[in-house]
Amino acid sequence: MDQQQPEVVIKVVNSGPYQVKGPVKLVDHEGREYEVPQRRSVLLCRCGQSQDKPFCDGAHTRTGFTAEASAERPAT
Ligand code: FES
């Protein structure tokens, strides 16, 4: 990994959002930017029910969203 580029970590929360740890820049379809500073994180909706997309607003708990994901790639 390049020493100039900090590692970005995206964690898949079981039955919940994606937790993205900064520093990272989130850009929406209209080019609006949302900065996530170093050592901070943002939760991105994975269930599709948030009223504040792309951010998680906790709706996944109210709607009973369940999903467990593994980062293992399927054998080819
Ligand atoms: S994952 Fe939390 S509201 Fe969708």
PDB file of C-alpha atoms and ligand atoms in Angstrom:
ATOM      1  CA  MET A   1       0.000   0.000   0.000  1.00  0.00           C
ATOM      2  CA  ASP A   2       1.195   3.503  -0.835  1.00  0.00           C
ATOM      3  CA  GLN A   3       2.343   5.334   2.322  1.00  0.00           C
ATOM      4  CA  GLN A   4       0.601   8.520   1.096  1.00  0.00           C
ATOM      5  CA  GLN A   5      -2.791   6.831   0.874  1.00  0.00           C
ATOM      6  CA  PRO A   6      -4.330   5.850   4.210  1.00  0.00           C
ATOM      7  CA  GLU A   7      -6.153   2.559   4.360  1.00  0.00           C
ATOM      8  CA  VAL A   8      -9.915   2.783   4.010  1.00  0.00           C
ATOM      9  CA  VAL A   9     -11.819   0.152   5.959  1.00  0.00           C
ATOM     10  CA  ILE A  10     -15.382  -0.831   5.099  1.00  0.00           C
ATOM     11  CA  LYS A  11     -16.985  -3.108   7.646  1.00  0.00           C
ATOM     12  CA  VAL A  12     -20.164  -5.023   6.874  1.00  0.00           C
ATOM     13  CA  VAL A  13     -22.262  -4.903  10.033  1.00  0.00           C
ATOM     14  CA  ASN A  14     -24.339  -8.036  10.496  1.00  0.00           C
ATOM     15  CA  SER A  15     -27.968  -7.188   9.743  1.00  0.00           C
ATOM     16  CA  GLY A  16     -27.000  -3.531   9.528  1.00  0.00           C
ATOM     17  CA  PRO A  17     -25.166  -0.880   7.554  1.00  0.00           C
ATOM     18  CA  TYR A  18     -21.738  -0.590   6.007  1.00  0.00           C
ATOM     19  CA  GLN A  19     -19.398   1.190   8.398  1.00  0.00           C
ATOM     20  CA  VAL A  20     -16.838   3.215   6.446  1.00  0.00           C
ATOM     21  CA  LYS A  21     -13.864   4.521   8.388  1.00  0.00           C
ATOM     22  CA  GLY A  22     -12.209   7.698   7.185  1.00  0.00           C
ATOM     23  CA  PRO A  23     -10.541   9.582   5.916  1.00  0.00           C
ATOM     24  CA  VAL A  24     -12.715   9.175   2.861  1.00  0.00           C
ATOM     25  CA  LYS A  25     -14.820  11.388   0.630  1.00  0.00           C
ATOM     26  CA  LEU A  26     -18.375  10.333  -0.220  1.00  0.00           C
ATOM     27  CA  VAL A  27     -19.765  11.926  -3.393  1.00  0.00           C
ATOM     28  CA  ASP A  28     -23.437  11.717  -4.355  1.00  0.00           C
ATOM     29  CA  HIS A  29     -24.891  11.590  -7.865  1.00  0.00           C
ATOM     30  CA  GLU A  30     -25.006  15.392  -8.048  1.00  0.00           C
ATOM     31  CA  GLY A  31     -21.394  15.773  -7.007  1.00  0.00           C
ATOM     32  CA  ARG A  32     -22.087  16.882  -3.442  1.00  0.00           C
ATOM     33  CA  GLU A  33     -19.268  15.826  -1.187  1.00  0.00           C
ATOM     34  CA  TYR A  34     -19.363  14.488   2.336  1.00  0.00           C
ATOM     35  CA  GLU A  35     -16.000  14.270   4.065  1.00  0.00           C
ATOM     36  CA  VAL A  36     -15.334  11.602   6.651  1.00  0.00           C
ATOM     37  CA  PRO A  37     -12.250  12.675   8.597  1.00  0.00           C
ATOM     38  CA  GLN A  38      -9.554  10.384   9.862  1.00  0.00           C
ATOM     39  CA  ARG A  39     -10.585   8.256  12.844  1.00  0.00           C
ATOM     40  CA  ARG A  40     -14.267   9.007  12.186  1.00  0.00           C
ATOM     41  CA  SER A  41     -16.736   6.745  10.458  1.00  0.00           C
ATOM     42  CA  VAL A  42     -20.005   6.935   8.595  1.00  0.00           C
ATOM     43  CA  LEU A  43     -22.743   4.312   8.389  1.00  0.00           C
ATOM     44  CA  LEU A  44     -24.168   3.681   4.931  1.00  0.00           C
ATOM     45  CA  CYS A  45     -27.576   2.067   4.520  1.00  0.00           C
ATOM     46  CA  ARG A  46     -27.524  -1.502   3.283  1.00  0.00           C
ATOM     47  CA  CYS A  47     -31.177  -2.378   3.881  1.00  0.00           C
ATOM     48  CA  GLY A  48     -32.727   0.194   1.539  1.00  0.00           C
ATOM     49  CA  GLN A  49     -35.182   1.485   4.178  1.00  0.00           C
ATOM     50  CA  SER A  50     -33.365   4.585   5.466  1.00  0.00           C
ATOM     51  CA  GLN A  51     -35.144   7.912   5.019  1.00  0.00           C
ATOM     52  CA  ASP A  52     -31.725   9.581   4.981  1.00  0.00           C
ATOM     53  CA  LYS A  53     -29.943   7.599   2.227  1.00  0.00           C
ATOM     54  CA  PRO A  54     -27.185   6.995   1.658  1.00  0.00           C
ATOM     55  CA  PHE A  55     -26.806   7.161   5.427  1.00  0.00           C
ATOM     56  CA  CYS A  56     -28.190   4.643   7.891  1.00  0.00           C
ATOM     57  CA  ASP A  57     -30.919   6.073  10.123  1.00  0.00           C
ATOM     58  CA  GLY A  58     -31.521   2.918  12.147  1.00  0.00           C
ATOM     59  CA  ALA A  59     -34.477   1.734  10.061  1.00  0.00           C
ATOM     60  CA  HIS A  60     -32.827  -1.654   9.646  1.00  0.00           C
ATOM     61  CA  THR A  61     -33.640  -2.457  13.270  1.00  0.00           C
ATOM     62  CA  ARG A  62     -37.262  -1.333  12.958  1.00  0.00           C
ATOM     63  CA  THR A  63     -37.845  -3.316   9.778  1.00  0.00           C
ATOM     64  CA  GLY A  64     -36.157  -6.492  10.927  1.00  0.00           C
ATOM     65  CA  PHE A  65     -33.503  -6.443   8.208  1.00  0.00           C
ATOM     66  CA  THR A  66     -31.329  -9.522   8.452  1.00  0.00           C
ATOM     67  CA  ALA A  67     -28.229 -10.186   6.433  1.00  0.00           C
ATOM     68  CA  GLU A  68     -24.960 -11.764   7.228  1.00  0.00           C
ATOM     69  CA  ALA A  69     -22.227 -11.393   4.681  1.00  0.00           C
ATOM     70  CA  SER A  70     -18.874 -13.024   4.393  1.00  0.00           C
ATOM     71  CA  ALA A  71     -15.950 -11.458   2.608  1.00  0.00           C
ATOM     72  CA  GLU A  72     -14.967 -14.868   1.283  1.00  0.00           C
ATOM     73  CA  ARG A  73     -15.019 -15.072  -2.474  1.00  0.00           C
ATOM     74  CA  PRO A  74     -16.763 -18.049  -4.018  1.00  0.00           C
ATOM     75  CA  ALA A  75     -14.468 -20.679  -5.469  1.00  0.00           C
ATOM     76  CA  THR A  76     -14.053 -20.375  -9.217  1.00  0.00           C
TER      77      THR A  76
HETATM   78  S1  FES B   1     -28.888  -0.276   7.112  1.00  0.00           S
HETATM   79 FE1  FES B   1     -29.532   1.050   8.648  1.00  0.00          FE
HETATM   80  S2  FES B   1     -31.243   2.034   7.817  1.00  0.00           S
HETATM   81 FE2  FES B   1     -30.595   0.703   6.254  1.00  0.00          FE
END
